[in-house]
XYZ file of C-alpha atoms in Angstrom:
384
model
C -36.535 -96.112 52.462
C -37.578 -93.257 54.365
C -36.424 -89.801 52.624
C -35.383 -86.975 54.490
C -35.792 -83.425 52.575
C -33.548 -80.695 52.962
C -36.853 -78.572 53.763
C -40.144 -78.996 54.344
C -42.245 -76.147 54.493
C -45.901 -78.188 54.635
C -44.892 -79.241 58.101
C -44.979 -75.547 58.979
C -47.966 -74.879 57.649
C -49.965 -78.028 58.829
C -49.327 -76.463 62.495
C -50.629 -73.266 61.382
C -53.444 -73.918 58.612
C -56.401 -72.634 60.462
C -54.859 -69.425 61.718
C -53.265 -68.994 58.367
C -57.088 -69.843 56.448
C -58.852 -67.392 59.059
C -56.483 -64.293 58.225
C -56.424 -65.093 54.892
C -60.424 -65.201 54.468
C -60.378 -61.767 56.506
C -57.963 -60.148 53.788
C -60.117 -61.172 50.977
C -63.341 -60.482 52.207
C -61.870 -56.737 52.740
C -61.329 -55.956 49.851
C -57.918 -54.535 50.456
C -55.210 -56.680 48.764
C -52.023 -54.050 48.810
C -51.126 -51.022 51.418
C -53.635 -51.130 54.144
C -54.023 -51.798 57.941
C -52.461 -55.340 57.682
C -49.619 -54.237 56.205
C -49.414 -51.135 58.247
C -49.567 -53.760 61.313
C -46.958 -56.253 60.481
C -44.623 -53.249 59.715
C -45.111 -51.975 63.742
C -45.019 -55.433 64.873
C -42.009 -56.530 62.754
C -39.717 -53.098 63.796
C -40.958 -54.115 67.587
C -39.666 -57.587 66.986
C -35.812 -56.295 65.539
C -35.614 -53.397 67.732
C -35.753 -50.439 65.205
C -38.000 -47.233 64.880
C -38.660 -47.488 61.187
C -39.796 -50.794 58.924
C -41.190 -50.125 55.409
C -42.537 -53.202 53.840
C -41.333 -54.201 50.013
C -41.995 -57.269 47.766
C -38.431 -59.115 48.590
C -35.321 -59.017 49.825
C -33.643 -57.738 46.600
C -36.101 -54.666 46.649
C -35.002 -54.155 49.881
C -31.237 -53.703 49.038
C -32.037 -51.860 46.232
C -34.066 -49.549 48.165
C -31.444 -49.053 50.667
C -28.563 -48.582 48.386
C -30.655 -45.618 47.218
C -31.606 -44.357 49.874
C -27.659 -43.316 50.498
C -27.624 -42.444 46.743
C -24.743 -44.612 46.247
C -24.314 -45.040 42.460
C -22.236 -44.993 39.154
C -18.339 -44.450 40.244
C -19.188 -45.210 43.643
C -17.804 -48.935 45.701
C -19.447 -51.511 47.411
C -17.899 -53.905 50.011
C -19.133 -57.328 50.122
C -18.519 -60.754 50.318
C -18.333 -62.985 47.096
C -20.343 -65.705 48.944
C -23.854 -65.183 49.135
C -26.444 -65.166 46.472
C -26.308 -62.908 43.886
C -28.450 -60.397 44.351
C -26.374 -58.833 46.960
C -23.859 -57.995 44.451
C -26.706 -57.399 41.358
C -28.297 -54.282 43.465
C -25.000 -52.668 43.631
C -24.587 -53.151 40.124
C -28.046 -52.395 39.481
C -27.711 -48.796 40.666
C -24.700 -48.360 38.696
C -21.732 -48.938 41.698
C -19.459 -51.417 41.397
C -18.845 -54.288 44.078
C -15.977 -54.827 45.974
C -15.400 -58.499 47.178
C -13.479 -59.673 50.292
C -12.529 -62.592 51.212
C -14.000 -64.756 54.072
C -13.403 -66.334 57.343
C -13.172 -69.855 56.867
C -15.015 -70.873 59.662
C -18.179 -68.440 59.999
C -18.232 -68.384 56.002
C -18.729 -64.646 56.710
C -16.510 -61.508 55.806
C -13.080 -61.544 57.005
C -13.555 -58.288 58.856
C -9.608 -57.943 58.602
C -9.484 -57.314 54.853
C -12.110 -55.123 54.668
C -9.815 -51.749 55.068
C -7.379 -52.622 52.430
C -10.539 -52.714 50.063
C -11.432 -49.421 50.875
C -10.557 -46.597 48.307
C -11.902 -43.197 48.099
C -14.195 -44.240 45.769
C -16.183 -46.693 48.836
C -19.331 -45.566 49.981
C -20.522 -48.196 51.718
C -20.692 -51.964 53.461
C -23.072 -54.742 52.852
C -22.566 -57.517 55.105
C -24.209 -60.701 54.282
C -25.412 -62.643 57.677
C -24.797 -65.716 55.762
C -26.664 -69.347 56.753
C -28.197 -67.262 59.824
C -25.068 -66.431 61.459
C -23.841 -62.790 62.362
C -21.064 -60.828 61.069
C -19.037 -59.164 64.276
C -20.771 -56.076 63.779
C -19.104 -54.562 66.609
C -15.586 -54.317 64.673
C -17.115 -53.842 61.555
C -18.758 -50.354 62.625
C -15.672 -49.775 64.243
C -14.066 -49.399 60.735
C -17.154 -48.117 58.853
C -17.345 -45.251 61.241
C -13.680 -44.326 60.824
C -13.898 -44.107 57.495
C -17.632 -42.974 57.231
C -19.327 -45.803 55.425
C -22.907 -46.339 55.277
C -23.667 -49.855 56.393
C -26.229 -52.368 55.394
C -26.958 -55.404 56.807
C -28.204 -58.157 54.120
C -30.151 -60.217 56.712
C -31.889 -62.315 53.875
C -31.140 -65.746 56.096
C -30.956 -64.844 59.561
C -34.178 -63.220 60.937
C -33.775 -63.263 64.443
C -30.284 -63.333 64.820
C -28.295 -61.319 67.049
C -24.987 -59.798 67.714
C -24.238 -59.018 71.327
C -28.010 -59.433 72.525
C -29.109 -57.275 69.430
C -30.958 -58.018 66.981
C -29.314 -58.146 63.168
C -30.635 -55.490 60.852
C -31.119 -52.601 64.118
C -27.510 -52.308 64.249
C -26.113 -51.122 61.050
C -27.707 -48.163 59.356
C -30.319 -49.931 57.809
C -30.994 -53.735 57.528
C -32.487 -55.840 54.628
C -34.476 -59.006 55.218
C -36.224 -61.323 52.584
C -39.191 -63.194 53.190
C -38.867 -65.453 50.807
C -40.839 -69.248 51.602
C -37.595 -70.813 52.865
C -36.543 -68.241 55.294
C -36.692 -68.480 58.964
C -39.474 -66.025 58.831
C -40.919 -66.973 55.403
C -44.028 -65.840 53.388
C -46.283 -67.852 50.923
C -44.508 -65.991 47.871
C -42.292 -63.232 47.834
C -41.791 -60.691 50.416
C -39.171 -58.469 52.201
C -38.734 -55.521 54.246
C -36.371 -52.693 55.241
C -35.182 -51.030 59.018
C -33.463 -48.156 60.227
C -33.317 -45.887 63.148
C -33.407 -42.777 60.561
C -36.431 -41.403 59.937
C -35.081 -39.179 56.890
C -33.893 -42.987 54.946
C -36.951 -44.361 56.011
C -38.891 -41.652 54.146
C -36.948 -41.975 51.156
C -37.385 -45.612 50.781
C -40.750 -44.488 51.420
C -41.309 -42.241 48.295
C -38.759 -44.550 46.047
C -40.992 -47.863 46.475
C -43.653 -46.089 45.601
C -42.922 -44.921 42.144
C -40.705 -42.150 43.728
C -43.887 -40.484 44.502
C -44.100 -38.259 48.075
C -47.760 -37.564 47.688
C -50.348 -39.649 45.330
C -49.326 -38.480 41.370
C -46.076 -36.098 42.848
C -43.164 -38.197 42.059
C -39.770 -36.296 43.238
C -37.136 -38.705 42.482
C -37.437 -42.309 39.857
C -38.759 -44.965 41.763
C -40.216 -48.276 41.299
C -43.112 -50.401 42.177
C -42.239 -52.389 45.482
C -44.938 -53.351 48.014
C -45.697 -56.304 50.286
C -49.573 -57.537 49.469
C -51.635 -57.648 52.297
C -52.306 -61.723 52.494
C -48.379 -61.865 52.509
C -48.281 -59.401 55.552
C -51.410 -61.117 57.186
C -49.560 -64.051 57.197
C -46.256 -63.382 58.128
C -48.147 -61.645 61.430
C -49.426 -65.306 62.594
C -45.504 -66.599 61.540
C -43.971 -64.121 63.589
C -45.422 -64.768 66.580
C -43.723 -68.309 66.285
C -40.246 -67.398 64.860
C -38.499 -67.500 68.485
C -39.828 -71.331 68.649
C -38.869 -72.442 65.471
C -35.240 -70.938 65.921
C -35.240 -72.283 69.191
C -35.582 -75.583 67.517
C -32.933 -75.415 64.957
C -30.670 -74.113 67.234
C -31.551 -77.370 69.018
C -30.972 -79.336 65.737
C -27.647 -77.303 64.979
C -26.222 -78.077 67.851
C -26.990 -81.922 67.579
C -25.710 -82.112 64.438
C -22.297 -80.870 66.200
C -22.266 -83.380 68.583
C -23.052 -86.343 66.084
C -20.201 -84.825 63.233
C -17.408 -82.958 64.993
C -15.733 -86.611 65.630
C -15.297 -87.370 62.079
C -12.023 -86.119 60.493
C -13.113 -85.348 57.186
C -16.174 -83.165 58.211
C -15.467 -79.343 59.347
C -18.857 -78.503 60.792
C -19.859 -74.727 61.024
C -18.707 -72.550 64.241
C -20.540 -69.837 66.249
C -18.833 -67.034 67.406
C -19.054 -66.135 71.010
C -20.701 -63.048 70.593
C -23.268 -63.974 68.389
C -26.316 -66.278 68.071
C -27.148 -67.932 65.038
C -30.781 -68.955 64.131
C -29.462 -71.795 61.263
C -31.266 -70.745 58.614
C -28.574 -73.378 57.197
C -26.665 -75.980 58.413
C -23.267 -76.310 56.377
C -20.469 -78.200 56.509
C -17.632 -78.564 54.974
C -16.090 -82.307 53.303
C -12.500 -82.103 53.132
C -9.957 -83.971 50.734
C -7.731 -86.478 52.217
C -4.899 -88.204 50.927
C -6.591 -91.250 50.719
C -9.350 -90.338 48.571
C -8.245 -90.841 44.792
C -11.785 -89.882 43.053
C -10.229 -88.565 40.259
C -13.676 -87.309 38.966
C -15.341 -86.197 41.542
C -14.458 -83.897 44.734
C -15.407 -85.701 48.217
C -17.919 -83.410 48.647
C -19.243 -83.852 45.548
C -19.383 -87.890 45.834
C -20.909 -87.609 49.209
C -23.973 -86.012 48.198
C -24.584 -88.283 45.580
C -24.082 -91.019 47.918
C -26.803 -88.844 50.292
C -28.910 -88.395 47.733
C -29.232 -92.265 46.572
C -29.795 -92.813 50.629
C -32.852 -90.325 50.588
C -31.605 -87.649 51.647
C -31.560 -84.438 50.331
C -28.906 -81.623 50.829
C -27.781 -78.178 48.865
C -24.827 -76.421 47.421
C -24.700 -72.952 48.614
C -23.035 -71.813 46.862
C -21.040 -73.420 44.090
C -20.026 -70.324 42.439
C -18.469 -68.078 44.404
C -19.791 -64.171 42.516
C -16.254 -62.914 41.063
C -16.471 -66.170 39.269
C -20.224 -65.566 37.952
C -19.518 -64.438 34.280
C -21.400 -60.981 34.747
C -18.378 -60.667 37.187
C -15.143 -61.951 35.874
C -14.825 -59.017 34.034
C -13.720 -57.377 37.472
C -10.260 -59.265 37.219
C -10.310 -60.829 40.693
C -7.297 -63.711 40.583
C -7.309 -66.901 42.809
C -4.885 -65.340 45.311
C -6.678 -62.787 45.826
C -10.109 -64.516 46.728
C -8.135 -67.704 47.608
C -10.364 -68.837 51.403
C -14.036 -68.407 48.949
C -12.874 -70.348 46.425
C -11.468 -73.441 48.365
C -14.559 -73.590 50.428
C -16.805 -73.119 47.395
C -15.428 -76.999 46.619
C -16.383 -77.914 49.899
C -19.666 -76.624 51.619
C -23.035 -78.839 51.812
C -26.014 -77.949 53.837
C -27.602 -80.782 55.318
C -31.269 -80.893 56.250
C -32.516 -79.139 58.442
C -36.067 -77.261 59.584
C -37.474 -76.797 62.822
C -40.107 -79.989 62.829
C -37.200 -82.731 61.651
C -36.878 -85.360 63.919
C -34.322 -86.978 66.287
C -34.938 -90.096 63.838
C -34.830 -88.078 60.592
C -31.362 -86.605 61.892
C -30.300 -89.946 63.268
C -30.649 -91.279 59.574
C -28.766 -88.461 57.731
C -25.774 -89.074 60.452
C -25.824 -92.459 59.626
C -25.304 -91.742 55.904
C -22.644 -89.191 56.333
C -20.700 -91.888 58.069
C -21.638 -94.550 55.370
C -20.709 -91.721 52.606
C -17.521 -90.772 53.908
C -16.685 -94.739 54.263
C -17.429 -94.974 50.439
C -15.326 -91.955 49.261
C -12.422 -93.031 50.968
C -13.014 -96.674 49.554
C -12.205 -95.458 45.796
C-alpha cells in the first residue's frame, strides 16, 4: 500500500538542499546567529513581497500578535473580536495582555468570520478586530474595514496560514493596520523551526513593536516600556530568503491541487468541499471539507466524519482535524458563558471539517488514490 501523508515537508527541502546548505554554511561561518544583515534582508524583501512599508521580524506567529496587540495598547477591560475557529493562540494573546475575546460566529462556507455579526459584538468596551485568514483563504476585508472604520477599531490580520493570499489583488496582512504571519515548518512560507513576523504601513507601530521585542528597550540598556525577548535567528531568516523566492510556485501548485480536488468531490452528496469567494484568492494552506450526516447513516458511535478518517487512515492516508474544539468550548474559555445558539454555525462544523492532503509536490496519482478512498469511505459509512 502506498501511503499518502497529509504533509510532507522533505519533498520541499530535497528541491532546495543545496541552496538551503550554502546559506546556511554562510550564517555560521559569520559568526552572526541573531539581528544582523540577513535578518535585516529578509525583513526588506518580505515587506516588498506583501506590499507594506514596515516588517519587523519575531520568533513566531504568536509573538507577532502579541506584539501587535500592544502596539495599540489594547489591554485589561478592553474587547477583542475574533472568530472561535482557529488555533488558540489567536484568542491566548488577547488574553495574554489582559483583554478579553469576543467570538463570532462563522460563515459556513469560507469557515471565516461572518462579517454580518461582527457589529452586534461590538460594545464600547471593543478596541479592536483580529481576523483569522483561516486554511489560506481571505476574510472580505473590504466590508470588514468598512465597519472597523465606522466604529474606529484597530484591525489585525492573523495571516498565520495564508502567506500570499490576497483580497482584491492585495496582498493579506498590507491591508488591515497591521498583519501577523507565522512561519512555522508547515506554513506556505515555512521555516526550519519557529519564526514569524509583523507589517504595517505605520511607522510609529512599527517602532513600538520595535522597542517591545526587544526587551522594551529604544536604545541598547534604555528600556521605556516592558517588553520581551522576540527575534527571528539569522539561519531562520537566511532560509526563509531562498523559500520566498519560490512561494508564488508552490501556491501556484496547490491552487492547482485545490481546485482538482473540487472537480473529483463536488459530485458526491455527502462531501461539502470548501468555496472561494470571488474577490479573493486563496493559497490552500489547507484543504477542508466538510462530511455531512445523512439519514442513512446509523453509526451510533461515531460521526461520519469521524468514521471516514479512520477508514482513510487504515487506506494510508493521512488527514487532520482542524479544529475539533471550537475556543469558547476550550476550558480556559467556557468560563465566558457562550451557549450553543449563540455560536451555533462553529459548532456544527466543528463535527464536520477534515483536511485532506495536500502540499505543493503531491501527485496526480497520490490525489487520485485519496479520491478513491473518500468514495470507498463514504460507501462504508453509509453501509452501517
Amino acid at each position: 500500500m502506498n501511503t499518502v501523508p497529509p504533509l510532507d515537508l522533505s519533498q520541499q527541502y530535497k528541491l532546495i538542499q543545496d541552496e538551503v546548505s550554502q546559506a546556511v554554511q554562510a550564517v555560521l561561518a559569520s559568526g552572526r546567529y541573531i539581528g544582523g544583515s540577513i535578518v535585516e534582508a529578509f525583513e526588506q524583501e518580505f515587506g516588498q513581497y506583501i506590499g507594506v512599508q514596515e516588517t519587523i521580524a519575531c520568533n513566531s506567529g504568536t509573538d507577532a500578535l502579541f506584539l501587535a496587540l500592544r502596539a495599540f495598547n489594547i489591554g485589561p477591560g478592553d474587547e477583542v473580536i475574533t472568530t472561535p475557529f482557529t488555533f488558540i493562540a489567536t484568542a491566548e494573546m488577547i488574553s495574554a495582555v489582559g483583554a478579553t475575546p469576543v467570538f463570532v460566529d462563522i460563515d459556513p462556507q469560507t469557515f471565516n468570520l461572518d462579517i454580518e455579526q461582527i457589529p452586534n459584538a461590538i460594545t464600547a468596551r471593543t478596541k479592536a478586530i483580529i481576523p483569522v485568514h483561516l486554511f489560506g483563504q481571505s476574510v472580505d476585508m473590504t466590508r470588514l474595514m468598512v465597519i472597523a472604520q465606522s466604529y474606529h477599531l484597530a484591525v489585525i490580520e492573523d495571516c498565520a496560514q495564508a502567506t500570499g493570499a490576497s483580497w482584491q489583488g492585495q496582498k493579506v496582512g498590507s491591508i488591515g493596520h497591521i498583519g501577523c504571519f507565522s512561519f512555522f515548518p508547515t506554513k506556505n512560507l515555512g521555516a526550519c523551526g519557529d519564526g514569524g513576523a509583523v507589517t504595517t504601513q505605520d511607522p510609529a507601530l512599527a517602532q513600538s513593536m520595535r522597542i517591545i521585542k526587544e526587551h522594551g528597550q529604544a536604545s541598547r540598556y534604555r528600556s521605556e516600556t516592558i517588553g520581551i525577548n522576540s527575534r527571528l535567528d539569522a539561519l531562520q531568516a537566511a532560509i526563509l530568503r531562498i523559500k520566498l523566492r519560490y512561494l508564488d510556485t508552490w501556491n501556484q501548485q496547490r491552487q492547482t491541487l485545490a481546485r482538482r480536488y473540487h472537480q473529483l468531490l463536488d459530485p458526491l452528496s455527502e462531501i461539502i468541499t470548501p468555496q472561494e469567494i470571488a474577490c479573493g484568492q486563496s493559497v490552500w494552506n489547507q484543504y477542508t471539507i466538510r462530511v455531512q450526516s445523512t439519514s442513512d447513516a446509523v453509526n451510533s458511535t461515531l460521526k461520519p466524519r469521524d468514521y471516514l478518517r479512520n477508514y482513510l487512515q487504515e487506506q494510508g492516508i493521512g488527514s487532520m482535524i482542524y479544529y475539533p474544539i471550537p475556543l469558547h468550548q476550550q476550558p480556559v474559555y467556557q468560563g465566558l458563558g457562550y451557549s450553543a445558539e449563540q455560536l451555533p454555525i462553529v459548532e456544527a462544523i466543528c463535527q464536520e471539517v477534515l483536511s485532506l492532503p495536500l502540499f505543493p509536490e503531491l501527485s496526480s496519482d497520490q490525489q487520485d488514490q485519496v479520491i478513491y478512498a473518500i468514495k470507498e469511505g463514504l460507501v462504508q459509512t453509509l453501509q452501517l
